[in-house]
Coordinates of C-alpha atoms in Angstrom, one line a residue:
M1117 CA 0.0 0.1 0.0
L1118 CA 1.2 3.5 -0.9
H1119 CA 0.4 6.4 1.3
S1120 CA 0.5 9.9 0.1
V1121 CA 2.9 12.5 1.5
R1122 CA 1.4 16.0 2.4
D1123 CA 3.5 19.1 2.3
H1124 CA 6.1 17.2 0.1
W1125 CA 9.2 19.3 -0.8
T1126 CA 8.2 19.0 -4.6
G1127 CA 5.1 21.0 -3.9
I1128 CA 2.9 18.3 -5.4
E1129 CA -0.3 17.7 -3.4
P1130 CA -1.7 14.2 -4.3
S1131 CA -5.4 14.1 -4.6
V1132 CA -5.5 10.3 -3.8
G1133 CA -4.6 9.4 -0.2
T1134 CA -3.8 5.8 -0.6
V1135 CA -3.0 3.3 -3.6
N1136 CA -3.4 -0.4 -2.9
I1137 CA -1.1 -2.5 -5.1
V1138 CA -2.5 -6.0 -5.6
H1139 CA -0.2 -9.0 -6.8
M1140 CA -2.1 -10.6 -9.8
P1141 CA 0.3 -12.5 -11.9
E1142 CA -2.4 -14.0 -14.2
A1143 CA -3.8 -11.8 -17.1
A1144 CA -7.1 -13.4 -16.8
S1145 CA -7.3 -12.5 -13.1
R1146 CA -6.5 -8.9 -14.0
E1147 CA -9.1 -8.7 -16.6
A1148 CA -11.8 -10.1 -14.3
A1149 CA -10.8 -7.8 -11.6
L1150 CA -11.1 -4.8 -14.0
R1151 CA -14.5 -5.9 -15.2
A1152 CA -15.8 -6.4 -11.7
G1153 CA -14.5 -3.0 -10.6
E1154 CA -12.1 -4.6 -8.0
I1155 CA -9.1 -2.8 -9.5
D1156 CA -8.8 0.5 -11.4
I1157 CA -5.6 -0.1 -13.3
G1158 CA -4.2 -3.3 -14.7
E1159 CA -1.8 -4.4 -17.4
L1160 CA -3.4 -6.4 -20.3
S1161 CA -2.3 -7.8 -23.7
P1162 CA -3.1 -6.1 -27.0
Q1163 CA -5.4 -8.9 -27.8
V1164 CA -7.9 -8.1 -25.1
I1165 CA -7.2 -4.5 -23.9
N1166 CA -9.4 -2.7 -26.5
Q1167 CA -12.5 -4.9 -25.8
V1168 CA -11.9 -4.6 -22.0
V1169 CA -11.7 -0.7 -21.9
D1170 CA -14.6 -0.5 -24.2
D1171 CA -16.7 -2.6 -21.9
I1172 CA -15.8 -0.8 -18.8
G1173 CA -15.8 2.6 -20.2
G1174 CA -12.0 3.2 -19.6
R1175 CA -9.0 4.0 -21.6
V1176 CA -5.6 2.6 -22.5
Q1177 CA -2.4 4.1 -21.0
E1178 CA 0.9 3.1 -22.6
I1179 CA 4.0 3.2 -20.4
G1180 CA 7.6 2.8 -21.6
I1181 CA 9.2 2.8 -25.0
A1182 CA 7.8 0.7 -27.7
R1183 CA 10.3 -1.7 -29.3
P1184 CA 10.6 -3.3 -32.7
Q1185 CA 9.7 -7.1 -32.6
G1186 CA 11.0 -9.4 -35.3
F1187 CA 13.5 -12.2 -36.0
Q1188 CA 17.3 -12.0 -35.3
M1189 CA 18.7 -14.0 -38.2
A1190 CA 21.0 -15.9 -36.0
G1191 CA 24.1 -17.9 -37.0
N1192 CA 25.5 -15.1 -39.2
Y1193 CA 28.5 -14.4 -36.8
W1194 CA 30.8 -12.6 -39.3
S1195 CA 33.2 -10.5 -37.2
T1196 CA 35.2 -12.1 -34.3
D1197 CA 37.6 -9.3 -33.1
C1198 CA 36.9 -9.4 -29.4
S1199 CA 39.0 -7.7 -26.9
D1200 CA 37.3 -9.4 -23.9
C1201 CA 37.4 -12.9 -25.5
E1202 CA 40.2 -15.4 -24.8
G1203 CA 43.0 -14.8 -27.4
G1204 CA 41.1 -11.7 -28.6
V1205 CA 38.8 -13.9 -30.9
M1206 CA 35.2 -14.6 -30.4
P1207 CA 34.3 -18.3 -30.9
R1208 CA 31.4 -18.9 -33.3
P1209 CA 30.3 -22.5 -33.3
G1210 CA 26.8 -21.7 -34.4
W1211 CA 28.1 -20.2 -37.6
E1212 CA 30.4 -23.2 -38.2
D1213 CA 27.7 -25.6 -37.5
G1214 CA 25.0 -23.7 -39.6
L1215 CA 27.3 -23.6 -42.6
A1216 CA 27.9 -27.4 -42.2
D1217 CA 24.2 -28.0 -41.9
G1218 CA 23.5 -25.9 -45.0
F1219 CA 21.2 -23.4 -43.3
P1220 CA 20.1 -21.2 -46.3
W1221 CA 20.0 -17.8 -44.1
I1222 CA 23.6 -18.2 -43.0
G1223 CA 26.3 -16.7 -45.2
D1224 CA 30.0 -17.3 -45.4
P1225 CA 31.9 -13.9 -45.6
G1226 CA 34.7 -15.7 -47.3
D1227 CA 32.5 -16.8 -50.1
P1228 CA 30.7 -14.0 -52.1
T1229 CA 28.2 -16.4 -53.6
S1230 CA 27.2 -17.8 -50.3
M1231 CA 26.8 -14.3 -48.8
E1232 CA 24.5 -13.1 -51.7
N1233 CA 22.4 -16.2 -51.7
A1234 CA 21.9 -16.0 -48.0
R1235 CA 21.0 -12.4 -48.2
K1236 CA 18.4 -13.1 -50.8
V1237 CA 16.9 -15.9 -48.6
R1238 CA 16.7 -13.5 -45.7
W1239 CA 15.1 -10.7 -47.9
A1240 CA 12.7 -13.3 -49.3
M1241 CA 11.5 -14.1 -45.8
A1242 CA 11.2 -10.5 -45.1
M1243 CA 9.2 -9.6 -48.2
A1244 CA 6.8 -12.5 -47.4
V1245 CA 5.6 -10.9 -44.2
N1246 CA 2.4 -8.9 -44.5
R1247 CA 2.9 -6.4 -41.7
E1248 CA -0.2 -4.6 -42.1
S1249 CA -2.3 -7.7 -41.8
I1250 CA -0.5 -8.8 -38.5
I1251 CA -1.1 -5.5 -37.0
E1252 CA -4.8 -5.4 -37.9
N1253 CA -5.9 -8.9 -37.6
V1254 CA -3.4 -10.3 -35.0
L1255 CA -2.7 -7.3 -32.8
D1256 CA -6.1 -5.5 -33.1
G1257 CA -4.4 -2.5 -34.3
L1258 CA -2.0 -2.2 -31.3
G1259 CA 1.3 -2.1 -33.2
R1260 CA 3.0 0.0 -35.8
V1261 CA 4.8 -0.9 -38.9
I1262 CA 8.6 -0.6 -38.5
Y1263 CA 11.4 -1.8 -40.6
A1264 CA 14.4 -0.6 -38.5
W1265 CA 16.3 -2.6 -35.8
Q1266 CA 17.3 0.7 -34.5
N1267 CA 13.7 1.5 -33.4
I1268 CA 13.3 4.2 -36.0
L1269 CA 9.7 4.5 -37.3
P1270 CA 8.9 5.3 -41.0
D1271 CA 7.6 8.8 -40.1
D1272 CA 10.9 9.8 -38.3
P1273 CA 12.9 12.4 -40.3
S1274 CA 16.0 10.1 -40.0
H1275 CA 14.2 7.1 -41.6
K1276 CA 15.3 6.2 -45.2
S1277 CA 13.1 4.7 -48.1
E1278 CA 15.8 2.1 -48.8
W1279 CA 14.9 0.5 -45.3
V1280 CA 11.2 -0.2 -46.4
I1281 CA 10.5 -3.7 -47.0
P1282 CA 7.6 -4.3 -49.6
Y1283 CA 5.2 -7.1 -49.1
D1284 CA 5.9 -8.8 -52.4
V1285 CA 5.4 -12.6 -52.4
A1286 CA 6.2 -12.9 -56.2
M1287 CA 9.5 -11.2 -55.7
A1288 CA 10.2 -13.3 -52.5
K1289 CA 9.8 -16.4 -54.6
Q1290 CA 12.1 -15.2 -57.3
Y1291 CA 14.8 -14.4 -54.6
M1292 CA 14.3 -17.9 -53.2
A1293 CA 14.8 -19.4 -56.7
E1294 CA 17.8 -17.3 -57.4
A1295 CA 19.3 -18.5 -54.1
G1296 CA 18.8 -22.1 -55.1
V1297 CA 15.9 -23.0 -52.6
A1298 CA 12.9 -22.6 -54.8
D1299 CA 11.0 -25.4 -53.1
G1300 CA 11.7 -24.0 -49.6
F1301 CA 13.6 -25.7 -46.8
D1302 CA 13.1 -26.9 -43.2
M1303 CA 13.7 -24.4 -40.5
E1304 CA 13.4 -24.2 -36.7
I1305 CA 12.6 -20.8 -35.2
W1306 CA 12.6 -19.9 -31.4
V1307 CA 9.7 -18.1 -30.1
P1308 CA 10.1 -17.9 -26.3
S1309 CA 7.0 -18.9 -24.4
T1310 CA 7.7 -16.2 -21.8
F1311 CA 7.3 -13.4 -24.4
S1312 CA 4.2 -11.4 -24.7
P1313 CA 1.1 -12.8 -26.3
G1314 CA 1.3 -10.4 -29.2
T1315 CA 4.8 -11.3 -30.1
I1316 CA 3.9 -15.1 -30.0
A1317 CA 0.8 -14.6 -32.2
A1318 CA 2.7 -12.4 -34.7
A1319 CA 5.5 -14.9 -34.9
E1320 CA 2.9 -17.8 -35.5
A1321 CA 1.3 -15.8 -38.2
T1322 CA 4.7 -15.1 -39.9
A1323 CA 5.7 -18.7 -39.7
E1324 CA 2.4 -19.6 -41.6
M1325 CA 3.2 -17.0 -44.2
W1326 CA 6.5 -18.6 -44.9
R1327 CA 5.0 -22.0 -44.9
S1328 CA 2.1 -21.2 -47.3
D1329 CA 3.9 -18.7 -49.6
L1330 CA 7.6 -19.9 -49.7
G1331 CA 7.4 -23.6 -48.7
I1332 CA 9.5 -23.1 -45.6
D1333 CA 8.5 -25.8 -43.3
V1334 CA 8.8 -24.1 -39.9
T1335 CA 9.1 -25.8 -36.5
I1336 CA 8.6 -23.5 -33.6
D1337 CA 10.6 -24.0 -30.5
R1338 CA 8.8 -22.5 -27.5
T1339 CA 11.5 -22.9 -24.8
E1340 CA 11.3 -20.0 -22.4
Y1341 CA 13.8 -17.2 -22.9
G1342 CA 15.8 -17.8 -19.8
A1343 CA 16.5 -21.5 -20.6
R1344 CA 17.8 -20.9 -24.1
R1345 CA 19.6 -17.4 -23.6
P1346 CA 22.9 -19.1 -22.7
Q1347 CA 23.2 -20.0 -26.4
T1348 CA 23.4 -16.3 -27.3
V1349 CA 26.4 -16.1 -24.9
D1350 CA 28.3 -19.1 -26.1
K1351 CA 27.3 -18.3 -29.7
T1352 CA 25.7 -21.6 -30.5
I1353 CA 22.3 -20.2 -31.4
N1354 CA 21.9 -20.4 -35.1
V1355 CA 18.2 -20.2 -35.8
P1356 CA 16.0 -17.2 -36.1
F1357 CA 14.4 -16.0 -32.9
T1358 CA 12.1 -13.3 -31.8
H1359 CA 13.7 -10.4 -30.1
G1360 CA 13.7 -6.6 -30.0
I1361 CA 15.2 -3.8 -28.0
N1362 CA 13.6 -0.4 -27.3
W1363 CA 16.6 1.7 -28.3
I1364 CA 16.6 5.5 -27.7
P1365 CA 18.3 7.7 -30.2
G1366 CA 22.1 7.7 -30.1
A1367 CA 22.3 4.5 -28.1
T1368 CA 25.4 2.3 -28.4
S1369 CA 23.3 -0.4 -30.0
A1370 CA 26.0 -2.2 -31.9
R1371 CA 27.3 -3.7 -28.6
Y1372 CA 24.7 -6.4 -29.1
I1373 CA 25.5 -7.1 -32.8
C1374 CA 29.3 -7.2 -32.7
A1375 CA 31.7 -9.7 -31.3
A1376 CA 31.6 -10.0 -27.4
A1377 CA 32.3 -12.4 -24.7
G1378 CA 28.8 -12.1 -23.3
H1379 CA 25.3 -12.0 -24.6
I1380 CA 24.6 -10.8 -28.2
V1381 CA 21.5 -11.3 -30.4
G1382 CA 22.9 -14.1 -32.5
F1383 CA 24.9 -12.4 -35.3
T1384 CA 27.7 -10.1 -35.8
M1385 CA 28.1 -7.5 -38.5
E1386 CA 31.4 -7.1 -40.5
Q1387 CA 34.1 -5.4 -38.4
N1388 CA 34.1 -2.1 -40.3
V1389 CA 30.5 -1.5 -39.5
C1390 CA 31.1 -2.6 -35.9
D1391 CA 33.9 0.0 -35.7
V1392 CA 31.4 2.8 -36.5
G1393 CA 28.6 1.5 -34.3
L1394 CA 30.8 0.9 -31.3
S1395 CA 32.3 4.4 -31.6
N1396 CA 29.1 5.6 -29.9
A1397 CA 30.5 4.4 -26.6
T1398 CA 32.9 7.3 -26.5
E1399 CA 31.3 9.8 -29.0
R1400 CA 29.9 12.8 -27.1
D1401 CA 28.0 14.4 -29.8
L1402 CA 24.4 13.1 -30.0
N1403 CA 23.9 13.9 -33.6
Q1404 CA 27.1 12.0 -34.6
R1405 CA 25.9 8.9 -32.6
I1406 CA 22.6 9.2 -34.4
A1407 CA 24.4 9.3 -37.7
N1408 CA 26.5 6.4 -36.7
N1409 CA 23.4 4.4 -35.9
I1410 CA 21.8 5.2 -39.3
E1411 CA 24.9 3.9 -40.9
V1412 CA 24.7 0.7 -39.0
Q1413 CA 20.9 0.5 -39.9
D1414 CA 21.9 0.9 -43.6
Y1415 CA 24.0 -2.3 -43.3
L1416 CA 21.3 -4.2 -41.3
S1417 CA 18.7 -3.4 -43.8
H1418 CA 20.9 -4.3 -46.8
Q1419 CA 21.8 -7.6 -45.3
M1420 CA 18.5 -8.2 -43.6
L1421 CA 20.0 -9.5 -40.5
F1422 CA 17.0 -8.3 -38.3
L1423 CA 13.7 -9.4 -40.0
P1424 CA 11.1 -7.0 -38.5
M1425 CA 7.5 -7.9 -37.9
F1426 CA 6.0 -4.9 -36.1
Q1427 CA 6.8 -2.3 -33.4
H1428 CA 5.5 -3.7 -30.2
S1429 CA 3.5 -1.4 -28.0
A1430 CA 5.2 -0.6 -24.6
N1431 CA 3.4 -1.8 -21.5
L1432 CA -0.5 -1.4 -22.0
F1433 CA -2.6 -0.7 -19.0
A1434 CA -6.4 -0.6 -18.9
V1435 CA -7.5 2.3 -16.8
A1436 CA -11.1 2.4 -15.3
S1437 CA -13.3 5.3 -16.0
R1438 CA -13.3 6.6 -12.4
V1439 CA -9.6 7.4 -12.9
T1440 CA -9.8 10.9 -14.1
A1441 CA -6.1 11.7 -14.3
W1442 CA -2.9 9.7 -14.4
D1443 CA 0.3 11.2 -16.0
P1444 CA 3.2 8.6 -15.8
Y1445 CA 6.5 9.3 -17.4
N1446 CA 8.1 7.2 -20.0
S1447 CA 11.5 5.7 -20.3
Q1448 CA 13.2 2.4 -21.3
D1449 CA 11.6 -0.7 -19.4
V1450 CA 9.7 1.7 -16.9
L1451 CA 7.2 0.4 -14.4
P1452 CA 3.9 2.2 -13.4
N1453 CA 4.9 5.3 -11.7
R1454 CA 4.0 8.9 -10.6
P1455 CA 1.0 7.7 -8.2
E1456 CA 0.9 11.5 -7.1
S1457 CA -0.7 12.3 -10.5
L1458 CA -3.6 10.0 -10.0
A1459 CA -7.1 11.5 -9.4
V1460 CA -10.4 9.5 -9.2
S1461 CA -13.8 10.8 -9.5
D1462 CA -15.0 9.6 -6.1
S1463 CA -11.9 10.5 -4.1
E1464 CA -12.3 12.2 -0.8

């Protein structure tokens, strides 16, 4: 239970005296409590929140920073220079095994034909995803079209037309044929069961698009994130997996896509691009850091190393109609906050 503090040094006088916080880990319990009027604010999934707020006459409050959700095209460990790795070189068993197993989305930097064929496969998979349909029919409109791993939306001034991925099944099939896999192939993808229902549903829809339009026989591994994450550390992960980071402008985002001893997201860019992206760690000028990330995104889009599905909403909270005011601040991975800004219609 939270109690308001009167005469606080901030000068803010809360209009609500107490806030009761109830532990409800099950989404169905939160939904039922909102419908029954037992709670006034509760986090819900994109699949149900619109209907719930309509039924209770409430509204949706988004908290945090939205993030791109898509597939890291794992196994493409191309750069290995690593100052914190033993001997200065990052091991990449996932890349070696992926090439040996003939995974079509994994390229060999030492073989230009391999690199181009793998790039076309990744692009084919990207062009076969109907993002508008996923947002409208799977996410009930609670998502945005996005093409950039750097979390840059199409209406951002820094967004480039070259990053746009057309929905073009015919071209996707042509690319598959040019890459030598016209009839498709078998592929495992990892969609952690602990991820949000929206991400899981979108990934399932994407897998069905690949299956029906490109002949890719997709098997979904639903191992929870924590159980398989060690493979991103030892670099054995070499199958596409859902992931996304809510980057803010100018972040040193390259640290997760360049060689490192610890966790990265399943691939590494070529070293010259890593040098640009990693320079953000010491670059003091925000505009230069943003420019560096745009250069990194140029590379990621050309190579299609991150295959986007949609921009996932931040945390969505259903707010009951009697809550007349609530003004939380937003930041990365932020939790509900600023209870002093709450006001309710029947508060004393």
